[in-house]
Amino acid sequence: METETEKIFREQLDKLPSEVTDFLSSASWSEDLEEIGSMYNLTEDELYGFKREATLVLIGLVHPNAFSDMLKQEVGINESILEALVANVEKRNFAPIRPALIEFFEKEARANAEEIPTTTAHASVV
């Protein structure tokens, strides 16, 4: 039986551009994240959080521009390594699909803006 998280991931993957899904299915991005985490001597908890936040970016649930702030806020990555760590992930993992992700987020924002009604219904009081 599919968990709620698996359902969200599957639905999100269905919405992503083909460049992103191709990258996720063909690239060694998971091993890259593991290697990057090792380079910066992340603890087991930090590594788990780092990989989680990077994955959320890669599947289009978190904007790439928010990655650094999310690592700092959600994982507590040390400021002294944060900039270098993020730059490494940007170069190895986000760069190949960043334009497609940015376009995806812009398209989602436009679609969400169109869903917001411009007028509100008023109830008449009798």
XYZ file of N, CA and C in Angstrom:
378
model
N 0.840 -1.184 0.000
C 0.000 0.000 0.000
C 0.885 1.247 0.000
N 0.514 2.203 -0.788
C 1.278 3.433 -0.951
C 1.068 4.365 0.250
N 2.181 4.877 0.805
C 2.084 5.825 1.914
C 1.718 7.199 1.368
N 1.339 8.095 2.263
C 0.987 9.458 1.853
C 2.193 10.148 1.210
N 3.376 9.937 1.778
C 4.597 10.534 1.229
C 4.873 10.011 -0.167
N 4.741 8.714 -0.364
C 4.958 8.123 -1.684
C 3.951 8.673 -2.693
N 2.728 8.874 -2.248
C 1.691 9.428 -3.132
C 2.058 10.849 -3.550
N 2.498 11.671 -2.598
C 2.893 13.051 -2.900
C 4.053 13.055 -3.885
N 5.057 12.214 -3.642
C 6.210 12.144 -4.542
C 5.786 11.731 -5.941
N 4.952 10.705 -6.042
C 4.519 10.223 -7.355
C 3.754 11.318 -8.098
N 2.839 11.988 -7.403
C 2.072 13.063 -8.031
C 2.980 14.199 -8.475
N 3.962 14.520 -7.653
C 4.898 15.584 -7.997
C 5.736 15.191 -9.211
N 6.223 13.965 -9.237
C 7.021 13.506 -10.377
C 6.231 13.581 -11.678
N 4.929 13.330 -11.596
C 4.076 13.402 -12.790
C 3.977 14.817 -13.338
N 4.185 15.829 -12.485
C 4.067 17.230 -12.911
C 5.391 17.802 -13.419
N 6.500 17.174 -13.103
C 7.817 17.732 -13.429
C 8.120 17.661 -14.925
N 8.927 18.605 -15.410
C 9.365 18.549 -16.817
C 10.215 17.304 -17.069
N 10.240 16.873 -18.298
C 10.971 15.646 -18.641
C 12.471 15.757 -18.347
N 13.043 16.963 -18.467
C 14.472 17.123 -18.160
C 14.761 16.728 -16.714
N 13.851 17.071 -15.832
C 14.042 16.772 -14.413
C 13.844 15.281 -14.151
N 12.779 14.721 -14.682
C 12.541 13.291 -14.441
C 13.617 12.435 -15.093
N 14.105 12.852 -16.258
C 15.213 12.127 -16.887
C 16.454 12.178 -16.009
N 16.746 13.342 -15.451
C 17.896 13.491 -14.553
C 17.732 12.590 -13.333
N 16.546 12.606 -12.744
C 16.315 11.812 -11.538
C 16.412 10.312 -11.800
N 16.029 9.891 -12.983
C 16.058 8.460 -13.273
C 17.387 7.979 -13.844
N 18.188 8.894 -14.382
C 19.410 8.425 -15.045
C 20.699 8.848 -14.353
N 20.660 9.885 -13.584
C 21.894 10.403 -12.986
C 22.172 9.747 -11.640
N 23.417 9.830 -11.241
C 23.830 9.266 -9.954
C 23.751 10.333 -8.868
N 22.672 11.100 -8.877
C 22.524 12.230 -7.966
C 22.530 11.803 -6.506
N 21.991 10.650 -6.202
C 21.958 10.194 -4.808
C 23.364 9.899 -4.294
N 24.162 9.249 -5.130
C 25.551 8.981 -4.746
C 26.346 10.280 -4.630
N 26.049 11.233 -5.514
C 26.702 12.539 -5.442
C 26.407 13.215 -4.109
N 25.159 13.158 -3.672
C 24.798 13.770 -2.399
C 25.519 13.083 -1.240
N 25.594 11.786 -1.292
C 26.304 11.016 -0.261
C 27.773 11.428 -0.213
N 28.379 11.532 -1.388
C 29.791 11.917 -1.480
C 30.019 13.340 -0.958
N 29.132 14.241 -1.321
C 29.262 15.628 -0.863
C 29.129 15.691 0.658
N 28.161 14.968 1.194
C 27.993 14.927 2.646
C 29.232 14.413 3.345
N 29.866 13.411 2.768
C 31.102 12.864 3.339
C 32.244 13.870 3.275
N 32.316 14.614 2.170
C 33.376 15.621 2.014
C 33.342 16.652 3.134
N 32.148 16.958 3.613
C 31.985 17.988 4.637
C 31.779 17.401 6.038
N 32.050 16.097 6.152
C 31.979 15.408 7.453
C 30.659 15.641 8.178
N 29.566 15.548 7.451
C 28.264 15.719 8.075
C 27.985 14.533 8.999
N 27.348 14.827 10.127
C 26.944 13.749 11.015
C 25.848 12.942 10.321
N 25.492 11.812 10.890
C 24.449 10.984 10.297
C 23.128 11.749 10.203
N 22.773 12.480 11.253
C 21.537 13.273 11.233
C 21.612 14.407 10.213
N 22.758 15.089 10.151
C 22.926 16.165 9.172
C 22.855 15.621 7.750
N 23.489 14.475 7.518
C 23.484 13.866 6.187
C 22.057 13.510 5.769
N 21.308 12.939 6.686
C 19.918 12.594 6.388
C 19.124 13.850 6.012
N 19.237 14.899 6.823
C 18.526 16.144 6.549
C 18.988 16.810 5.272
N 20.298 16.800 5.036
C 20.875 17.376 3.815
C 20.311 16.672 2.587
N 20.310 15.349 2.599
C 19.805 14.592 1.457
C 18.299 14.807 1.273
N 17.575 14.903 2.379
C 16.137 15.152 2.312
C 15.865 16.503 1.656
N 16.554 17.546 2.107
C 16.319 18.890 1.564
C 16.737 18.969 0.094
N 17.843 18.343 -0.263
C 18.277 18.337 -1.664
C 17.262 17.607 -2.541
N 16.748 16.507 -2.031
C 15.750 15.745 -2.783
C 14.478 16.563 -2.980
N 14.075 17.308 -1.959
C 12.885 18.154 -2.086
C 13.065 19.211 -3.181
N 14.287 19.702 -3.334
C 14.576 20.643 -4.428
C 14.508 19.907 -5.758
N 15.162 18.762 -5.827
C 15.233 18.021 -7.094
C 13.868 17.586 -7.606
N 12.931 17.337 -6.705
C 11.600 16.926 -7.160
C 10.623 18.087 -7.242
N 11.134 19.306 -7.088
C 10.314 20.480 -7.312
C 9.368 20.845 -6.189
N 9.645 20.401 -4.967
C 8.818 20.802 -3.835
C 9.396 22.001 -3.093
N 10.683 22.243 -3.266
C 11.356 23.403 -2.672
C 12.118 24.100 -3.791
N 11.995 25.408 -3.856
C 12.677 26.187 -4.891
C 14.190 26.095 -4.670
N 14.971 25.942 -5.743
C 16.431 25.858 -5.602
C 17.039 27.044 -4.854
N 16.445 28.221 -5.006
C 16.980 29.406 -4.327
C 16.793 29.349 -2.811
N 15.916 28.474 -2.333
C 15.656 28.353 -0.902
C 16.506 27.269 -0.242
N 17.307 26.563 -1.017
C 18.060 25.415 -0.502
C 18.972 25.782 0.665
N 19.756 26.814 0.519
C 20.695 27.209 1.574
C 19.952 27.546 2.868
N 18.898 28.329 2.760
C 18.127 28.698 3.948
C 17.490 27.472 4.602
N 17.006 26.544 3.786
C 16.393 25.330 4.334
C 17.428 24.477 5.062
N 18.637 24.393 4.513
C 19.685 23.626 5.196
C 20.015 24.246 6.549
N 20.088 25.554 6.561
C 20.409 26.255 7.802
C 19.271 26.093 8.810
N 18.049 26.288 8.359
C 16.882 26.274 9.237
C 16.478 24.862 9.663
N 16.340 23.965 8.717
C 15.790 22.640 8.993
C 16.826 21.631 9.466
N 18.061 21.781 9.015
C 19.085 20.788 9.315
C 20.118 21.321 10.308
N 20.290 22.629 10.309
C 21.272 23.215 11.218
C 22.702 23.019 10.751
N 22.897 23.014 9.434
C 24.252 22.880 8.888
C 25.087 24.072 9.351
N 26.273 23.798 9.790
C 27.200 24.798 10.308
C 27.479 25.863 9.250
N 27.375 27.124 9.667
C 27.597 28.262 8.758
C 28.965 28.197 8.074
N 29.954 27.654 8.766
C 31.310 27.655 8.217
C 31.440 26.779 6.969
N 30.555 25.790 6.818
C 30.629 24.930 5.628
C 29.438 25.111 4.692
N 28.433 25.833 5.150
C 27.181 25.936 4.393
C 27.383 26.447 2.974
N 28.108 27.537 2.809
C 28.279 28.137 1.486
C 28.984 27.184 0.517
N 30.059 26.552 0.979
C 30.801 25.621 0.121
C 29.965 24.386 -0.200
N 29.232 23.893 0.772
C 28.378 22.725 0.581
C 27.305 23.015 -0.468
N 26.640 24.143 -0.327
C 25.587 24.525 -1.272
C 26.166 24.725 -2.669
N 27.318 25.356 -2.763
C 27.951 25.572 -4.074
C 28.267 24.240 -4.745
N 28.711 23.279 -3.975
C 29.032 21.964 -4.518
C 27.772 21.257 -5.026
N 26.697 21.330 -4.264
C 25.439 20.708 -4.687
C 24.895 21.422 -5.920
N 24.988 22.744 -5.923
C 24.533 23.510 -7.091
C 25.255 23.038 -8.348
N 26.560 22.912 -8.241
C 27.382 22.550 -9.403
C 27.102 21.120 -9.869
N 27.045 20.184 -8.938
C 26.954 18.773 -9.302
C 25.538 18.269 -9.507
N 24.575 18.858 -8.813
C 23.233 18.302 -8.861
C 22.177 19.235 -9.431
N 22.226 20.499 -9.067
C 21.167 21.395 -9.504
C 21.428 22.001 -10.884
N 22.673 22.286 -11.209
C 23.002 22.981 -12.460
C 22.398 22.318 -13.707
N 22.470 20.988 -13.836
C 21.936 20.385 -15.062
C 20.431 20.592 -15.263
N 19.705 20.789 -14.158
C 18.253 20.898 -14.292
C 17.694 22.206 -13.730
N 18.566 23.080 -13.261
C 18.097 24.339 -12.651
C 17.157 25.121 -13.577
N 17.493 25.328 -14.861
C 16.565 26.082 -15.719
C 15.178 25.437 -15.801
N 15.142 24.116 -15.890
C 13.853 23.422 -15.960
C 13.091 23.560 -14.639
N 13.806 23.494 -13.508
C 13.153 23.667 -12.213
C 12.600 25.077 -12.044
N 13.391 26.075 -12.432
C 12.944 27.464 -12.326
C 11.701 27.675 -13.188
N 11.736 27.171 -14.405
C 10.578 27.282 -15.296
C 9.366 26.580 -14.692
N 9.587 25.412 -14.083
C 8.513 24.667 -13.435
C 7.877 25.502 -12.321
N 8.702 26.110 -11.466
C 8.180 26.924 -10.372
C 7.417 28.146 -10.900
N 7.914 28.758 -11.954
C 7.224 29.909 -12.539
C 5.871 29.494 -13.111
N 5.843 28.363 -13.779
C 4.592 27.847 -14.349
C 3.590 27.520 -13.236
N 4.069 26.897 -12.163
C 3.203 26.580 -11.026
C 2.646 27.864 -10.396
N 3.495 28.878 -10.263
C 3.061 30.148 -9.671
C 1.985 30.806 -10.539
N 2.188 30.768 -11.867
C 1.183 31.340 -12.768
C -0.139 30.570 -12.662
N -0.053 29.249 -12.614
C -1.260 28.424 -12.511
C -1.981 28.691 -11.193
N -1.233 28.829 -10.117
C -1.848 29.112 -8.817
C -2.470 30.496 -8.792
N -1.835 31.460 -9.445
C -2.371 32.818 -9.493
C -3.677 32.854 -10.269
N -3.771 32.038 -11.308
C -4.992 31.993 -12.111
C -6.141 31.343 -11.362
N -5.828 30.468 -10.395
C -6.866 29.789 -9.633
C -7.510 30.690 -8.584
N -6.826 31.744 -8.192
C -7.353 32.646 -7.171
C -8.424 33.514 -7.805
N -9.643 33.459 -7.271
C -10.717 34.272 -7.866
C -10.437 35.755 -7.655
N -10.768 36.536 -8.668
C -10.518 37.979 -8.595
C -11.689 38.715 -7.978
N -12.837 38.070 -7.915
C -13.989 38.695 -7.271
C -14.475 37.753 -6.189
N -15.128 38.308 -5.212
C -15.676 37.483 -4.149
C -17.183 37.609 -4.165
N -17.819 36.547 -3.824
C -19.279 36.553 -3.769
C -19.714 37.209 -2.465
N -20.730 38.020 -2.547
C -21.249 38.691 -1.356
C -22.632 38.113 -1.051
N -22.825 37.787 0.195
C -24.134 37.292 0.609
C -25.025 38.495 0.860
N -26.224 38.409 0.370
C -27.136 39.523 0.621
C -27.866 39.289 1.941
N -28.014 40.343 2.670
C -28.684 40.279 3.957
C -30.101 40.759 3.756
N -31.070 39.951 4.150
C -32.476 40.338 3.961
C -33.101 40.655 5.284
